[in-house]
Amino acid sequence: ETGVTQTPRHLVMGMTNKKSLKCEQHLGHNAMYWYKQSAKKPLELMFVYNFKEQTENNSVPSRFSPECPNISHLFLQLHTLQPEDSALYLCASSQDSRGSGGYTDTQYFGPGTRLTVL
Amino acid sequence: AQSVTQLGSHVSVSEGALVLLRCNYSSSVPPYLFWYVQYPNQGLQLLLKYTSAATLVKGINGFEAEFKKSETSFHLTKPSAHMSDAAEYFCAVSDPYNQGGKLIFGQGTELSVKP
């Protein structure tokens, strides 16, 4: 595998379910990101991890819970979601989010997980 | 605060015609600017980025963009459209002086290419 991979690619869940999204980067990067892409809206940054530490939580509801066990893997735990949470969830990685390049380091995106909440 | 406006949510061109996708930004400091492309069922891919060097930036797949400070614009162009260019294109801005500065994305422009 190369680049950034995400599983599953599609997920349908009820509002009472618990599920997890997985992201893995094979680029040797130190920073990983979760974005939400809703129809007709700009990409919304959700979380940033740098060297496994969370450095950004963009006022995301607690029903979304990220985990970063190592610099190559990032998870997003989903619990009691709402229908308006249906979206494409994109993971990205970059060399570093807090180095001299800051967020301007090129971010490499995975293909996303299409989430539908019923 | 920084912001990005992409003019036109949908642009349609004929194969071989000029592609022009418009992006205007708002920033209190000289920004870094990016264009990303998203093909169907894929993530975003960097096309090109401006980081305060040359104002005309060349990217992949024959695309280029010109940073015009006086117009606060960073429009994306390609001289001759190809069917494979059909995708959604996102302009983004970042504050290079703020290590907490995020990438702020525009709403995207969907490019259709007619045969």
Coordinates of C-alpha atoms in Angstrom, one line a residue:
Chain A
E1 CA 0.0 0.0 0.0
T2 CA 1.2 3.5 -0.7
G3 CA 0.0 7.0 0.3
V4 CA -2.9 7.3 2.6
T5 CA -5.5 4.6 2.9
Q6 CA -8.9 4.7 4.6
T7 CA -11.3 1.9 5.6
P8 CA -14.1 1.3 5.2
R9 CA -14.8 3.2 2.0
H10 CA -18.5 3.2 2.7
L11 CA -20.4 2.9 6.0
V12 CA -24.1 3.0 6.9
M13 CA -25.0 3.2 10.5
G14 CA -27.9 3.8 12.8
M15 CA -28.0 6.6 15.3
T16 CA -27.4 4.3 18.2
N17 CA -24.5 2.4 16.6
K18 CA -20.8 2.6 17.5
K19 CA -18.4 2.4 14.6
S20 CA -14.8 3.3 13.8
L21 CA -13.1 4.8 10.8
K22 CA -9.4 3.9 10.2
C23 CA -6.7 5.8 8.4
E24 CA -3.2 4.7 7.7
Q25 CA -0.4 6.7 6.1
H26 CA 2.6 5.0 4.4
L27 CA 4.5 8.3 3.8
G28 CA 6.6 8.6 7.0
H29 CA 4.8 11.7 7.9
N30 CA 4.4 13.1 11.5
A31 CA 1.0 14.9 11.2
M32 CA -2.4 13.5 10.5
Y33 CA -5.8 15.2 10.0
W34 CA -9.5 14.4 9.9
Y35 CA -11.7 16.5 7.7
K36 CA -15.4 16.4 7.1
Q37 CA -16.7 17.1 3.5
S38 CA -20.4 17.7 3.3
A39 CA -22.3 18.4 0.1
K40 CA -22.1 22.1 -1.0
K41 CA -19.9 23.1 2.0
P42 CA -16.2 23.7 2.2
L43 CA -14.0 21.1 3.8
E44 CA -14.1 21.4 7.5
L45 CA -11.0 20.5 9.6
M46 CA -12.0 18.4 12.6
F47 CA -8.8 17.2 14.3
V48 CA -5.0 17.4 13.9
Y49 CA -2.4 15.1 15.4
N50 CA 1.3 15.9 15.4
F51 CA 3.7 13.2 16.7
K52 CA 0.6 11.4 18.1
E53 CA -0.5 14.4 20.1
Q54 CA -3.8 16.1 19.4
T55 CA -3.0 19.7 18.5
E56 CA -6.3 20.8 17.1
N57 CA -9.9 20.1 17.9
N58 CA -12.1 22.4 15.8
S59 CA -15.1 22.4 18.2
V60 CA -16.1 18.9 17.1
P61 CA -19.0 17.3 19.0
S62 CA -18.0 14.7 21.5
R63 CA -19.8 12.0 19.5
F64 CA -16.7 12.0 17.4
S65 CA -13.6 10.7 19.2
P66 CA -10.2 10.5 17.5
E67 CA -7.4 8.2 18.5
C68 CA -3.8 8.2 17.3
P69 CA -2.0 5.1 18.6
N70 CA 1.1 5.8 16.5
I71 CA 2.2 8.3 13.8
S72 CA 1.0 6.0 11.0
H73 CA -2.5 5.3 12.2
L74 CA -5.5 7.6 13.0
F75 CA -8.9 6.4 14.0
L76 CA -12.2 8.2 14.4
Q77 CA -14.6 6.6 16.8
L78 CA -18.3 7.3 16.0
H79 CA -21.1 7.1 18.6
T80 CA -24.7 8.1 18.6
L81 CA -24.4 10.1 15.4
Q82 CA -27.1 12.3 13.9
P83 CA -28.3 12.2 10.3
E84 CA -26.6 15.6 9.7
D85 CA -23.3 13.8 10.3
S86 CA -23.6 12.0 7.0
A87 CA -20.7 13.1 4.9
L88 CA -17.4 12.1 3.3
Y89 CA -14.7 11.9 6.0
L90 CA -11.3 12.5 4.7
C91 CA -8.0 11.7 6.4
A92 CA -4.8 13.5 5.4
S93 CA -1.2 13.5 6.5
S94 CA 1.8 15.9 6.1
Q95 CA 5.4 16.0 7.2
D96 CA 4.7 18.1 10.2
S97 CA 1.9 20.5 11.3
R98 CA 4.0 22.5 13.7
G99 CA 7.3 22.7 12.0
S100 CA 8.6 25.7 10.0
G101 CA 6.1 24.9 7.3
G102 CA 3.2 24.7 9.7
Y103 CA 0.0 23.7 8.0
T104 CA 1.5 24.8 4.8
D105 CA 3.3 21.5 4.4
T106 CA 1.6 19.7 1.6
Q107 CA -1.2 17.5 2.8
Y108 CA -1.8 14.1 1.2
F109 CA -5.4 12.9 1.3
G110 CA -6.9 9.4 1.5
P111 CA -9.9 8.5 -0.6
G112 CA -12.3 9.0 2.2
T113 CA -15.1 7.1 4.0
R114 CA -18.6 7.9 2.8
L115 CA -20.7 7.8 5.9
T116 CA -24.5 7.6 6.0
V117 CA -26.3 7.9 9.3
L118 CA -29.9 6.6 9.2
Chain B
A1 CA -9.4 35.9 9.5
Q2 CA -8.7 34.3 6.2
S3 CA -11.2 33.2 3.6
V4 CA -11.5 31.9 0.1
T5 CA -14.1 32.5 -2.5
Q6 CA -14.4 30.4 -5.6
L7 CA -16.5 32.0 -8.2
G8 CA -18.8 29.6 -9.9
S9 CA -19.7 26.3 -8.3
H10 CA -19.8 24.6 -11.8
V11 CA -17.8 25.4 -14.9
S12 CA -18.3 23.6 -18.2
V13 CA -15.8 23.8 -21.1
S14 CA -15.4 22.0 -24.4
E15 CA -12.4 19.6 -24.9
G16 CA -9.5 21.6 -26.1
A17 CA -10.8 24.9 -24.7
L18 CA -9.2 27.1 -22.1
V19 CA -9.9 26.2 -18.5
L20 CA -10.2 29.1 -16.1
L21 CA -11.3 28.5 -12.5
R22 CA -11.5 31.6 -10.3
C23 CA -10.3 32.0 -6.7
N24 CA -10.2 35.1 -4.6
Y25 CA -8.8 35.2 -1.1
S26 CA -8.9 37.4 1.9
S27 CA -5.9 37.5 4.2
S28 CA -4.3 40.1 6.5
V29 CA -0.8 38.7 5.7
P30 CA 0.9 37.5 2.6
P31 CA -0.7 34.1 2.2
Y32 CA 0.2 30.7 1.0
L33 CA -2.2 29.5 -1.6
F34 CA -3.1 26.0 -2.9
W35 CA -5.2 24.3 -5.6
Y36 CA -6.3 20.8 -5.0
V37 CA -8.3 18.5 -7.3
Q38 CA -10.7 15.8 -6.3
Y39 CA -11.6 13.1 -8.8
P40 CA -14.8 11.1 -8.3
N41 CA -14.5 8.7 -5.3
Q42 CA -11.1 9.9 -4.5
G43 CA -9.4 12.1 -2.0
L44 CA -7.9 15.5 -2.7
Q45 CA -4.6 15.8 -4.7
L46 CA -2.4 18.8 -4.7
L47 CA -2.2 20.5 -8.1
L48 CA 0.1 23.4 -7.1
K49 CA 0.9 25.8 -4.4
Y50 CA 2.2 29.4 -4.1
T51 CA 4.6 30.0 -1.2
S52 CA 5.8 33.6 -2.0
A53 CA 8.4 32.7 -4.6
A54 CA 7.5 33.1 -8.3
T55 CA 4.0 34.5 -8.8
L56 CA 3.3 32.2 -11.7
V57 CA 3.1 28.7 -10.4
K58 CA 3.2 25.6 -12.6
G59 CA 1.5 22.4 -11.4
I60 CA 0.8 18.9 -12.5
N61 CA -1.3 18.0 -15.5
G62 CA -0.6 21.2 -17.4
F63 CA -2.3 23.5 -14.8
E64 CA -0.9 26.8 -13.6
A65 CA -2.0 29.6 -11.4
E66 CA -0.9 33.2 -11.0
F67 CA -0.8 35.0 -7.7
K68 CA -2.0 38.6 -8.1
K69 CA -1.7 40.5 -4.9
S70 CA -3.5 43.6 -6.3
E71 CA -6.5 41.6 -7.2
T72 CA -6.3 39.2 -4.3
S73 CA -6.7 36.4 -6.8
F74 CA -5.1 33.0 -7.5
H75 CA -7.0 31.8 -10.6
L76 CA -6.2 28.3 -12.0
T77 CA -5.8 27.9 -15.8
K78 CA -5.0 25.3 -18.3
P79 CA -4.6 26.1 -22.0
S80 CA -6.4 23.1 -23.4
A81 CA -9.0 21.0 -21.5
H82 CA -8.9 17.2 -21.6
M83 CA -11.8 14.9 -20.7
S84 CA -9.7 13.6 -17.8
D85 CA -9.7 17.1 -16.2
A86 CA -13.3 16.6 -15.2
A87 CA -13.3 16.8 -11.4
E88 CA -13.9 19.1 -8.5
Y89 CA -11.3 21.8 -7.8
F90 CA -10.6 23.4 -4.5
C91 CA -8.7 26.6 -3.7
A92 CA -7.2 26.9 -0.2
V93 CA -5.4 29.6 1.8
S94 CA -3.1 29.4 4.8
D95 CA -1.2 31.8 6.9
P96 CA 2.5 30.9 6.7
Y97 CA 3.4 33.0 9.7
N98 CA 1.0 31.3 12.1
Q99 CA 2.0 27.8 12.9
G100 CA -1.5 27.2 14.1
G101 CA -2.8 28.5 10.8
K102 CA -5.1 26.1 9.1
L103 CA -5.8 25.4 5.5
I104 CA -9.1 27.3 4.7
F105 CA -10.8 25.8 1.7
G106 CA -13.2 27.3 -0.8
Q107 CA -16.5 25.6 -1.6
G108 CA -15.1 24.0 -4.7
T109 CA -15.7 24.3 -8.5
E110 CA -16.9 21.3 -10.4
L111 CA -15.4 21.2 -13.9
S112 CA -17.2 19.4 -16.7
V113 CA -15.5 18.8 -20.0
K114 CA -17.7 18.3 -23.1
P115 CA -16.4 16.2 -26.1

